[in-house]
mmCIF file of N, CA and C in Angstrom:
data_model
loop_
_atom_site.group_PDB
_atom_site.id
_atom_site.type_symbol
_atom_site.label_atom_id
_atom_site.label_comp_id
_atom_site.label_asym_id
_atom_site.label_seq_id
_atom_site.Cartn_x
_atom_site.Cartn_y
_atom_site.Cartn_z
ATOM 1 N N MET A 12 0.846 -1.173 0.000
ATOM 2 C CA MET A 12 0.000 0.000 0.000
ATOM 3 C C MET A 12 0.894 1.239 0.000
ATOM 4 N N TYR A 13 0.614 2.154 -0.915
ATOM 5 C CA TYR A 13 1.400 3.385 -1.051
ATOM 6 C C TYR A 13 0.678 4.520 -0.328
ATOM 7 N N ARG A 14 1.474 5.402 0.283
ATOM 8 C CA ARG A 14 0.880 6.552 0.955
ATOM 9 C C ARG A 14 1.666 7.807 0.633
ATOM 10 N N LEU A 15 0.966 8.921 0.723
ATOM 11 C CA LEU A 15 1.553 10.228 0.448
ATOM 12 C C LEU A 15 0.928 11.207 1.435
ATOM 13 N N VAL A 16 1.777 12.035 2.045
ATOM 14 C CA VAL A 16 1.309 13.037 3.000
ATOM 15 C C VAL A 16 1.842 14.389 2.555
ATOM 16 N N TYR A 17 0.969 15.384 2.540
ATOM 17 C CA TYR A 17 1.402 16.730 2.190
ATOM 18 C C TYR A 17 0.661 17.751 3.052
ATOM 19 N N ILE A 18 1.208 18.942 3.049
ATOM 20 C CA ILE A 18 0.559 20.083 3.680
ATOM 21 C C ILE A 18 0.534 21.195 2.649
ATOM 22 N N SER A 19 -0.529 21.981 2.638
ATOM 23 C CA SER A 19 -0.616 23.093 1.705
ATOM 24 C C SER A 19 -1.369 24.244 2.354
ATOM 25 N N THR A 20 -1.345 25.370 1.673
ATOM 26 C CA THR A 20 -2.025 26.562 2.142
ATOM 27 C C THR A 20 -3.203 26.847 1.211
ATOM 28 N N PRO A 21 -4.420 26.939 1.758
ATOM 29 C CA PRO A 21 -5.543 27.303 0.898
ATOM 30 C C PRO A 21 -5.458 28.777 0.512
ATOM 31 N N LYS A 22 -6.103 29.142 -0.580
ATOM 32 C CA LYS A 22 -6.104 30.555 -0.965
ATOM 33 C C LYS A 22 -6.681 31.366 0.195
ATOM 34 N N PRO A 23 -6.203 32.584 0.374
ATOM 35 C CA PRO A 23 -6.559 33.371 1.562
ATOM 36 C C PRO A 23 -8.051 33.636 1.751
ATOM 37 N N ASP A 24 -8.782 33.789 0.676
ATOM 38 C CA ASP A 24 -10.193 34.147 0.789
ATOM 39 C C ASP A 24 -11.136 32.942 0.667
ATOM 40 N N ILE A 25 -10.625 31.755 0.899
ATOM 41 C CA ILE A 25 -11.456 30.561 0.736
ATOM 42 C C ILE A 25 -12.554 30.535 1.805
ATOM 43 N N ALA A 26 -13.770 30.293 1.355
ATOM 44 C CA ALA A 26 -14.913 30.231 2.265
ATOM 45 C C ALA A 26 -15.089 28.812 2.777
ATOM 46 N N ARG A 27 -15.723 28.695 3.917
ATOM 47 C CA ARG A 27 -15.953 27.373 4.493
ATOM 48 C C ARG A 27 -16.796 26.500 3.560
ATOM 49 N N ALA A 28 -17.731 27.108 2.832
ATOM 50 C CA ALA A 28 -18.544 26.347 1.864
ATOM 51 C C ALA A 28 -17.669 25.782 0.754
ATOM 52 N N GLU A 29 -16.647 26.527 0.345
ATOM 53 C CA GLU A 29 -15.742 26.026 -0.688
ATOM 54 C C GLU A 29 -14.886 24.885 -0.145
ATOM 55 N N LEU A 30 -14.499 24.968 1.126
ATOM 56 C CA LEU A 30 -13.771 23.861 1.755
ATOM 57 C C LEU A 30 -14.628 22.595 1.736
ATOM 58 N N ALA A 31 -15.913 22.747 2.028
ATOM 59 C CA ALA A 31 -16.827 21.602 2.002
ATOM 60 C C ALA A 31 -16.951 21.038 0.588
ATOM 61 N N SER A 32 -16.955 21.907 -0.396
ATOM 62 C CA SER A 32 -17.026 21.476 -1.792
ATOM 63 C C SER A 32 -15.781 20.680 -2.190
ATOM 64 N N ILE A 33 -14.615 21.138 -1.751
ATOM 65 C CA ILE A 33 -13.360 20.430 -2.011
ATOM 66 C C ILE A 33 -13.434 19.024 -1.414
ATOM 67 N N LEU A 34 -13.931 18.930 -0.206
ATOM 68 C CA LEU A 34 -14.036 17.635 0.468
ATOM 69 C C LEU A 34 -15.000 16.702 -0.275
ATOM 70 N N ARG A 35 -16.149 17.217 -0.681
ATOM 71 C CA ARG A 35 -17.115 16.384 -1.420
ATOM 72 C C ARG A 35 -16.509 15.853 -2.719
ATOM 73 N N ALA A 36 -15.849 16.725 -3.464
ATOM 74 C CA ALA A 36 -15.227 16.307 -4.732
ATOM 75 C C ALA A 36 -14.117 15.298 -4.475
ATOM 76 N N GLY A 37 -13.320 15.537 -3.437
ATOM 77 C CA GLY A 37 -12.257 14.599 -3.094
ATOM 78 C C GLY A 37 -12.787 13.230 -2.738
ATOM 79 N N ARG A 38 -13.834 13.186 -1.955
ATOM 80 C CA ARG A 38 -14.430 11.899 -1.582
ATOM 81 C C ARG A 38 -14.937 11.153 -2.812
ATOM 82 N N LYS A 39 -15.613 11.864 -3.691
ATOM 83 C CA LYS A 39 -16.137 11.239 -4.913
ATOM 84 C C LYS A 39 -14.998 10.667 -5.752
ATOM 85 N N ASN A 40 -13.957 11.445 -5.963
ATOM 86 C CA ASN A 40 -12.803 10.985 -6.746
ATOM 87 C C ASN A 40 -12.087 9.831 -6.059
ATOM 88 N N ASN A 41 -11.964 9.898 -4.750
ATOM 89 C CA ASN A 41 -11.257 8.845 -4.016
ATOM 90 C C ASN A 41 -11.988 7.510 -4.093
ATOM 91 N N ILE A 42 -13.306 7.539 -4.025
ATOM 92 C CA ILE A 42 -14.073 6.300 -4.165
ATOM 93 C C ILE A 42 -13.799 5.694 -5.534
ATOM 94 N N LYS A 43 -13.860 6.529 -6.568
ATOM 95 C CA LYS A 43 -13.640 6.071 -7.942
ATOM 96 C C LYS A 43 -12.227 5.505 -8.120
ATOM 97 N N ASN A 44 -11.242 6.075 -7.422
ATOM 98 C CA ASN A 44 -9.839 5.701 -7.612
ATOM 99 C C ASN A 44 -9.287 4.763 -6.545
ATOM 100 N N GLY A 45 -10.125 4.287 -5.623
ATOM 101 C CA GLY A 45 -9.667 3.352 -4.595
ATOM 102 C C GLY A 45 -8.716 3.971 -3.586
ATOM 103 N N ILE A 46 -8.901 5.246 -3.313
ATOM 104 C CA ILE A 46 -8.036 5.965 -2.369
ATOM 105 C C ILE A 46 -8.785 6.191 -1.071
ATOM 106 N N THR A 47 -8.083 6.011 0.038
ATOM 107 C CA THR A 47 -8.612 6.355 1.350
ATOM 108 C C THR A 47 -7.632 7.315 2.004
ATOM 109 N N GLY A 48 -8.052 7.903 3.122
ATOM 110 C CA GLY A 48 -7.146 8.818 3.805
ATOM 111 C C GLY A 48 -7.851 9.790 4.713
ATOM 112 N N LEU A 49 -7.168 10.908 4.977
ATOM 113 C CA LEU A 49 -7.752 11.921 5.826
ATOM 114 C C LEU A 49 -7.342 13.304 5.354
ATOM 115 N N LEU A 50 -8.170 14.275 5.709
ATOM 116 C CA LEU A 50 -7.915 15.677 5.421
ATOM 117 C C LEU A 50 -8.269 16.472 6.655
ATOM 118 N N ILE A 51 -7.285 17.173 7.180
ATOM 119 C CA ILE A 51 -7.505 18.098 8.288
ATOM 120 C C ILE A 51 -7.366 19.491 7.686
ATOM 121 N N GLN A 52 -8.299 20.354 7.976
ATOM 122 C CA GLN A 52 -8.274 21.663 7.354
ATOM 123 C C GLN A 52 -8.629 22.766 8.336
ATOM 124 N N ASP A 53 -8.018 23.894 8.125
ATOM 125 C CA ASP A 53 -8.434 25.131 8.755
ATOM 126 C C ASP A 53 -8.263 26.210 7.685
ATOM 127 N N ARG A 54 -8.392 27.433 8.019
ATOM 128 C CA ARG A 54 -8.270 28.481 7.001
ATOM 129 C C ARG A 54 -6.822 28.748 6.604
ATOM 130 N N ARG A 55 -5.867 28.140 7.320
ATOM 131 C CA ARG A 55 -4.454 28.378 7.007
ATOM 132 C C ARG A 55 -3.744 27.193 6.390
ATOM 133 N N ARG A 56 -4.230 25.987 6.608
ATOM 134 C CA ARG A 56 -3.521 24.803 6.132
ATOM 135 C C ARG A 56 -4.474 23.662 5.811
ATOM 136 N N PHE A 57 -4.025 22.839 4.857
ATOM 137 C CA PHE A 57 -4.580 21.513 4.630
ATOM 138 C C PHE A 57 -3.474 20.538 5.005
ATOM 139 N N LEU A 58 -3.797 19.521 5.763
ATOM 140 C CA LEU A 58 -2.895 18.396 6.001
ATOM 141 C C LEU A 58 -3.635 17.192 5.468
ATOM 142 N N GLN A 59 -3.063 16.555 4.442
ATOM 143 C CA GLN A 59 -3.758 15.426 3.825
ATOM 144 C C GLN A 59 -2.863 14.209 3.742
ATOM 145 N N TYR A 60 -3.482 13.063 4.015
ATOM 146 C CA TYR A 60 -2.856 11.742 3.940
ATOM 147 C C TYR A 60 -3.661 10.948 2.924
ATOM 148 N N LEU A 61 -3.002 10.456 1.882
ATOM 149 C CA LEU A 61 -3.645 9.657 0.843
ATOM 150 C C LEU A 61 -3.003 8.274 0.803
ATOM 151 N N GLU A 62 -3.814 7.237 0.591
ATOM 152 C CA GLU A 62 -3.276 5.887 0.477
ATOM 153 C C GLU A 62 -4.042 5.117 -0.583
ATOM 154 N N GLY A 63 -3.313 4.273 -1.299
ATOM 155 C CA GLY A 63 -3.909 3.478 -2.361
ATOM 156 C C GLY A 63 -2.829 2.993 -3.302
ATOM 157 N N GLU A 64 -3.204 2.671 -4.541
ATOM 158 C CA GLU A 64 -2.234 2.258 -5.548
ATOM 159 C C GLU A 64 -1.372 3.459 -5.937
ATOM 160 N N VAL A 65 -0.097 3.217 -6.194
ATOM 161 C CA VAL A 65 0.853 4.292 -6.492
ATOM 162 C C VAL A 65 0.328 5.224 -7.576
ATOM 163 N N SER A 66 -0.072 4.677 -8.709
ATOM 164 C CA SER A 66 -0.485 5.524 -9.832
ATOM 165 C C SER A 66 -1.683 6.391 -9.462
ATOM 166 N N GLN A 67 -2.634 5.835 -8.744
ATOM 167 C CA GLN A 67 -3.826 6.599 -8.374
ATOM 168 C C GLN A 67 -3.496 7.708 -7.369
ATOM 169 N N VAL A 68 -2.667 7.393 -6.389
ATOM 170 C CA VAL A 68 -2.284 8.400 -5.399
ATOM 171 C C VAL A 68 -1.469 9.507 -6.056
ATOM 172 N N GLU A 69 -0.519 9.142 -6.895
ATOM 173 C CA GLU A 69 0.318 10.156 -7.563
ATOM 174 C C GLU A 69 -0.518 11.016 -8.514
ATOM 175 N N GLU A 70 -1.464 10.422 -9.232
ATOM 176 C CA GLU A 70 -2.343 11.199 -10.109
ATOM 177 C C GLU A 70 -3.204 12.165 -9.301
ATOM 178 N N THR A 71 -3.698 11.709 -8.174
ATOM 179 C CA THR A 71 -4.495 12.567 -7.302
ATOM 180 C C THR A 71 -3.663 13.731 -6.793
ATOM 181 N N PHE A 72 -2.451 13.448 -6.367
ATOM 182 C CA PHE A 72 -1.579 14.509 -5.867
ATOM 183 C C PHE A 72 -1.235 15.502 -6.979
ATOM 184 N N ALA A 73 -1.023 15.019 -8.190
ATOM 185 C CA ALA A 73 -0.747 15.918 -9.321
ATOM 186 C C ALA A 73 -1.934 16.840 -9.566
ATOM 187 N N ARG A 74 -3.133 16.294 -9.493
ATOM 188 C CA ARG A 74 -4.343 17.102 -9.675
ATOM 189 C C ARG A 74 -4.451 18.162 -8.574
ATOM 190 N N ILE A 75 -4.182 17.760 -7.346
ATOM 191 C CA ILE A 75 -4.221 18.697 -6.214
ATOM 192 C C ILE A 75 -3.162 19.779 -6.397
ATOM 193 N N SER A 76 -1.981 19.378 -6.826
ATOM 194 C CA SER A 76 -0.873 20.325 -7.003
ATOM 195 C C SER A 76 -1.184 21.393 -8.044
ATOM 196 N N ASN A 77 -2.046 21.069 -9.015
ATOM 197 C CA ASN A 77 -2.425 22.022 -10.055
ATOM 198 C C ASN A 77 -3.677 22.828 -9.718
ATOM 199 N N ASP A 78 -4.267 22.565 -8.577
ATOM 200 C CA ASP A 78 -5.483 23.255 -8.156
ATOM 201 C C ASP A 78 -5.110 24.626 -7.591
ATOM 202 N N ARG A 79 -5.641 25.676 -8.161
ATOM 203 C CA ARG A 79 -5.294 27.041 -7.745
ATOM 204 C C ARG A 79 -5.816 27.398 -6.362
ATOM 205 N N ARG A 80 -6.632 26.538 -5.786
ATOM 206 C CA ARG A 80 -7.104 26.795 -4.414
ATOM 207 C C ARG A 80 -6.056 26.409 -3.382
ATOM 208 N N HIS A 81 -4.952 25.796 -3.835
ATOM 209 C CA HIS A 81 -3.839 25.419 -2.963
ATOM 210 C C HIS A 81 -2.589 26.195 -3.374
ATOM 211 N N SER A 82 -1.757 26.491 -2.413
ATOM 212 C CA SER A 82 -0.429 27.016 -2.710
ATOM 213 C C SER A 82 0.523 26.479 -1.643
ATOM 214 N N ALA A 83 1.790 26.750 -1.832
ATOM 215 C CA ALA A 83 2.809 26.323 -0.861
ATOM 216 C C ALA A 83 2.640 24.851 -0.496
ATOM 217 N N ILE A 84 2.517 24.002 -1.504
ATOM 218 C CA ILE A 84 2.347 22.571 -1.265
ATOM 219 C C ILE A 84 3.696 21.971 -0.907
ATOM 220 N N ILE A 85 3.732 21.311 0.228
ATOM 221 C CA ILE A 85 4.962 20.681 0.711
ATOM 222 C C ILE A 85 4.696 19.193 0.881
ATOM 223 N N LEU A 86 5.415 18.397 0.134
ATOM 224 C CA LEU A 86 5.319 16.947 0.246
ATOM 225 C C LEU A 86 6.086 16.525 1.493
ATOM 226 N N LEU A 87 5.393 15.915 2.437
ATOM 227 C CA LEU A 87 6.001 15.542 3.711
ATOM 228 C C LEU A 87 6.517 14.112 3.737
ATOM 229 N N LYS A 88 5.796 13.208 3.065
ATOM 230 C CA LYS A 88 6.172 11.795 3.171
ATOM 231 C C LYS A 88 5.535 11.006 2.038
ATOM 232 N N THR A 89 6.291 10.094 1.472
ATOM 233 C CA THR A 89 5.761 9.103 0.543
ATOM 234 C C THR A 89 6.384 7.765 0.915
ATOM 235 N N GLY A 90 5.791 6.703 0.433
ATOM 236 C CA GLY A 90 6.372 5.392 0.662
ATOM 237 C C GLY A 90 5.311 4.337 0.853
ATOM 238 N N TYR A 91 5.777 3.170 1.182
ATOM 239 C CA TYR A 91 4.890 2.021 1.308
ATOM 240 C C TYR A 91 4.654 1.687 2.771
ATOM 241 N N ILE A 92 3.444 1.227 3.042
ATOM 242 C CA ILE A 92 3.058 0.782 4.375
ATOM 243 C C ILE A 92 2.432 -0.596 4.244
ATOM 244 N N GLY A 93 2.332 -1.308 5.337
ATOM 245 C CA GLY A 93 1.851 -2.690 5.300
ATOM 246 C C GLY A 93 0.366 -2.849 5.047
ATOM 247 N N ARG A 94 -0.419 -1.837 5.422
ATOM 248 C CA ARG A 94 -1.881 -1.949 5.281
ATOM 249 C C ARG A 94 -2.482 -0.557 5.202
ATOM 250 N N ARG A 95 -3.730 -0.503 4.754
ATOM 251 C CA ARG A 95 -4.459 0.767 4.776
ATOM 252 C C ARG A 95 -4.641 1.212 6.222
ATOM 253 N N GLN A 96 -4.442 2.477 6.452
ATOM 254 C CA GLN A 96 -4.631 3.038 7.779
ATOM 255 C C GLN A 96 -6.059 3.550 7.977
ATOM 256 N N PHE A 97 -6.717 3.896 6.879
ATOM 257 C CA PHE A 97 -8.071 4.441 6.923
ATOM 258 C C PHE A 97 -8.987 3.668 5.965
ATOM 259 N N PRO A 98 -9.113 2.352 6.148
ATOM 260 C CA PRO A 98 -9.809 1.519 5.160
ATOM 261 C C PRO A 98 -11.290 1.849 4.976
ATOM 262 N N LYS A 99 -11.917 2.430 5.965
ATOM 263 C CA LYS A 99 -13.349 2.709 5.870
ATOM 264 C C LYS A 99 -13.651 4.157 5.502
ATOM 265 N N TRP A 100 -12.616 4.944 5.293
ATOM 266 C CA TRP A 100 -12.819 6.367 5.051
ATOM 267 C C TRP A 100 -12.309 6.763 3.679
ATOM 268 N N GLU A 101 -13.217 7.074 2.761
ATOM 269 C CA GLU A 101 -12.778 7.601 1.475
ATOM 270 C C GLU A 101 -12.076 8.940 1.703
ATOM 271 N N MET A 102 -12.393 9.603 2.794
ATOM 272 C CA MET A 102 -11.635 10.766 3.229
ATOM 273 C C MET A 102 -12.175 11.203 4.581
ATOM 274 N N ALA A 103 -11.507 10.770 5.634
ATOM 275 C CA ALA A 103 -11.861 11.263 6.955
ATOM 276 C C ALA A 103 -11.538 12.747 6.955
ATOM 277 N N SER A 104 -12.324 13.516 7.650
ATOM 278 C CA SER A 104 -12.093 14.948 7.609
ATOM 279 C C SER A 104 -12.437 15.595 8.931
ATOM 280 N N LYS A 105 -11.730 16.651 9.191
ATOM 281 C CA LYS A 105 -12.012 17.447 10.376
ATOM 282 C C LYS A 105 -11.643 18.881 10.053
ATOM 283 N N TYR A 106 -12.562 19.784 10.339
ATOM 284 C CA TYR A 106 -12.274 21.211 10.210
ATOM 285 C C TYR A 106 -11.859 21.701 11.579
ATOM 286 N N VAL A 107 -10.770 22.427 11.619
ATOM 287 C CA VAL A 107 -10.229 22.940 12.876
ATOM 288 C C VAL A 107 -10.257 24.459 12.797
ATOM 289 N N ASP A 108 -10.807 25.100 13.805
ATOM 290 C CA ASP A 108 -10.745 26.568 13.837
ATOM 291 C C ASP A 108 -9.294 26.999 13.796
ATOM 292 N N ALA A 109 -9.039 28.141 13.190
ATOM 293 C CA ALA A 109 -7.668 28.606 12.958
ATOM 294 C C ALA A 109 -6.846 28.697 14.243
ATOM 295 N N ASP A 110 -7.484 28.965 15.364
ATOM 296 C CA ASP A 110 -6.727 29.088 16.609
ATOM 297 C C ASP A 110 -6.701 27.794 17.424
ATOM 298 N N ALA A 111 -7.312 26.730 16.895
ATOM 299 C CA ALA A 111 -7.345 25.440 17.592
ATOM 300 C C ALA A 111 -6.119 24.608 17.224
ATOM 301 N N SER A 112 -5.874 23.596 18.014
ATOM 302 C CA SER A 112 -4.727 22.724 17.802
ATOM 303 C C SER A 112 -5.009 21.689 16.713
ATOM 304 N N LEU A 113 -4.150 21.669 15.714
ATOM 305 C CA LEU A 113 -4.244 20.640 14.680
ATOM 306 C C LEU A 113 -3.897 19.277 15.284
ATOM 307 N N LEU A 114 -2.974 19.262 16.228
ATOM 308 C CA LEU A 114 -2.575 18.013 16.865
ATOM 309 C C LEU A 114 -3.763 17.315 17.523
ATOM 310 N N SER A 115 -4.623 18.060 18.179
ATOM 311 C CA SER A 115 -5.795 17.458 18.817
ATOM 312 C C SER A 115 -6.700 16.800 17.793
ATOM 313 N N ALA A 116 -6.892 17.460 16.661
ATOM 314 C CA ALA A 116 -7.733 16.900 15.601
ATOM 315 C C ALA A 116 -7.128 15.625 15.040
ATOM 316 N N VAL A 117 -5.819 15.619 14.820
ATOM 317 C CA VAL A 117 -5.149 14.440 14.273
ATOM 318 C C VAL A 117 -5.232 13.281 15.264
ATOM 319 N N LYS A 118 -5.025 13.546 16.538
ATOM 320 C CA LYS A 118 -5.107 12.488 17.547
ATOM 321 C C LYS A 118 -6.448 11.773 17.494
ATOM 322 N N ASP A 119 -7.516 12.528 17.285
ATOM 323 C CA ASP A 119 -8.856 11.941 17.224
ATOM 324 C C ASP A 119 -9.028 11.005 16.032
ATOM 325 N N LEU A 120 -8.314 11.272 14.943
ATOM 326 C CA LEU A 120 -8.518 10.516 13.706
ATOM 327 C C LEU A 120 -7.553 9.352 13.511
ATOM 328 N N VAL A 121 -6.482 9.275 14.288
ATOM 329 C CA VAL A 121 -5.469 8.243 14.051
ATOM 330 C C VAL A 121 -5.486 7.119 15.084
ATOM 331 N N THR A 122 -6.555 7.007 15.823
ATOM 332 C CA THR A 122 -6.594 6.009 16.903
ATOM 333 C C THR A 122 -6.455 4.572 16.405
ATOM 334 N N ASN A 123 -6.849 4.284 15.165
ATOM 335 C CA ASN A 123 -6.744 2.920 14.640
ATOM 336 C C ASN A 123 -5.579 2.723 13.686
ATOM 337 N N CYS A 124 -4.708 3.701 13.613
ATOM 338 C CA CYS A 124 -3.540 3.610 12.719
ATOM 339 C C CYS A 124 -2.404 2.843 13.385
ATOM 340 N N ASP A 125 -1.508 2.333 12.545
ATOM 341 C CA ASP A 125 -0.274 1.764 13.078
ATOM 342 C C ASP A 125 0.445 2.846 13.869
ATOM 343 N N ARG A 126 1.151 2.436 14.891
ATOM 344 C CA ARG A 126 1.797 3.394 15.792
ATOM 345 C C ARG A 126 2.729 4.353 15.062
ATOM 346 N N ASP A 127 3.527 3.853 14.116
ATOM 347 C CA ASP A 127 4.472 4.731 13.428
ATOM 348 C C ASP A 127 3.766 5.741 12.528
ATOM 349 N N VAL A 128 2.687 5.344 11.872
ATOM 350 C CA VAL A 128 1.929 6.265 11.025
ATOM 351 C C VAL A 128 1.260 7.327 11.892
ATOM 352 N N ALA A 129 0.626 6.908 12.979
ATOM 353 C CA ALA A 129 -0.016 7.862 13.886
ATOM 354 C C ALA A 129 1.007 8.853 14.431
ATOM 355 N N SER A 130 2.168 8.351 14.800
ATOM 356 C CA SER A 130 3.221 9.212 15.335
ATOM 357 C C SER A 130 3.687 10.235 14.307
ATOM 358 N N GLU A 131 3.867 9.799 13.052
ATOM 359 C CA GLU A 131 4.276 10.725 11.984
ATOM 360 C C GLU A 131 3.248 11.821 11.781
ATOM 361 N N LEU A 132 1.981 11.431 11.675
ATOM 362 C CA LEU A 132 0.932 12.417 11.444
ATOM 363 C C LEU A 132 0.816 13.386 12.613
ATOM 364 N N MET A 133 0.957 12.878 13.820
ATOM 365 C CA MET A 133 0.910 13.770 14.986
ATOM 366 C C MET A 133 2.116 14.698 15.012
ATOM 367 N N SER A 134 3.273 14.216 14.586
ATOM 368 C CA SER A 134 4.465 15.068 14.522
ATOM 369 C C SER A 134 4.292 16.192 13.507
ATOM 370 N N PHE A 135 3.720 15.876 12.335
ATOM 371 C CA PHE A 135 3.454 16.917 11.336
ATOM 372 C C PHE A 135 2.503 17.962 11.906
ATOM 373 N N ALA A 136 1.443 17.508 12.583
ATOM 374 C CA ALA A 136 0.459 18.428 13.161
ATOM 375 C C ALA A 136 1.074 19.276 14.263
ATOM 376 N N GLU A 137 1.910 18.646 15.066
ATOM 377 C CA GLU A 137 2.564 19.384 16.151
ATOM 378 C C GLU A 137 3.495 20.467 15.599
ATOM 379 N N ALA A 138 4.206 20.151 14.537
ATOM 380 C CA ALA A 138 5.074 21.148 13.905
ATOM 381 C C ALA A 138 4.251 22.314 13.367
ATOM 382 N N ARG A 139 3.116 22.021 12.776
ATOM 383 C CA ARG A 139 2.226 23.092 12.282
ATOM 384 C C ARG A 139 1.724 23.939 13.438
ATOM 385 N N ASP A 140 1.351 23.293 14.544
ATOM 386 C CA ASP A 140 0.867 24.054 15.712
ATOM 387 C C ASP A 140 1.959 24.999 16.220
ATOM 388 N N ARG A 141 3.186 24.522 16.263
ATOM 389 C CA ARG A 141 4.286 25.388 16.733
ATOM 390 C C ARG A 141 4.516 26.568 15.793
ATOM 391 N N ALA A 142 4.330 26.331 14.498
ATOM 392 C CA ALA A 142 4.579 27.380 13.503
ATOM 393 C C ALA A 142 3.441 28.390 13.422
ATOM 394 N N ALA A 143 2.264 27.983 13.869
ATOM 395 C CA ALA A 143 1.068 28.865 13.740
ATOM 396 C C ALA A 143 1.157 30.094 14.618
#
C-alpha cells in the first residue's frame, strides 16, 4: 500500500462552503480511484494523507498540485506501508478553527492507525501548531 502526506495553504479568501465542496469532490474521486485517507483543514492549512495504488495516489496529488485553491504545497512523506490506515474512510475529515490545535484533531482521527503512522501524522500536526 502506497501513501503520500502533504501540507498546503488554501487561498486566503477561501470560504468554508468552498472547503466543504473540495471535500465532497475529493471523496467522490477517491471512491472512484480506490483511495482512502484523511484531510484536516483550517483556514491556514490543509494536512492530507492519501493511500492506495501508487499511480492513483500520484495522479491525485498531481491534480491537487495544479489546483489554484492550494499554494505552498509541501510533500512531507511518501512510501509504502503494510496496510491501509483508513480503510473505511474515502476521506476522513475534520475542520479545525484557525486558533485550535491541529494536533488534537489528528489524535482523534489516528486512533486505529499503526503506531508509526499515527506518530508521523501527529508530529506533522505538532510542527504546524508550533509554527502557527
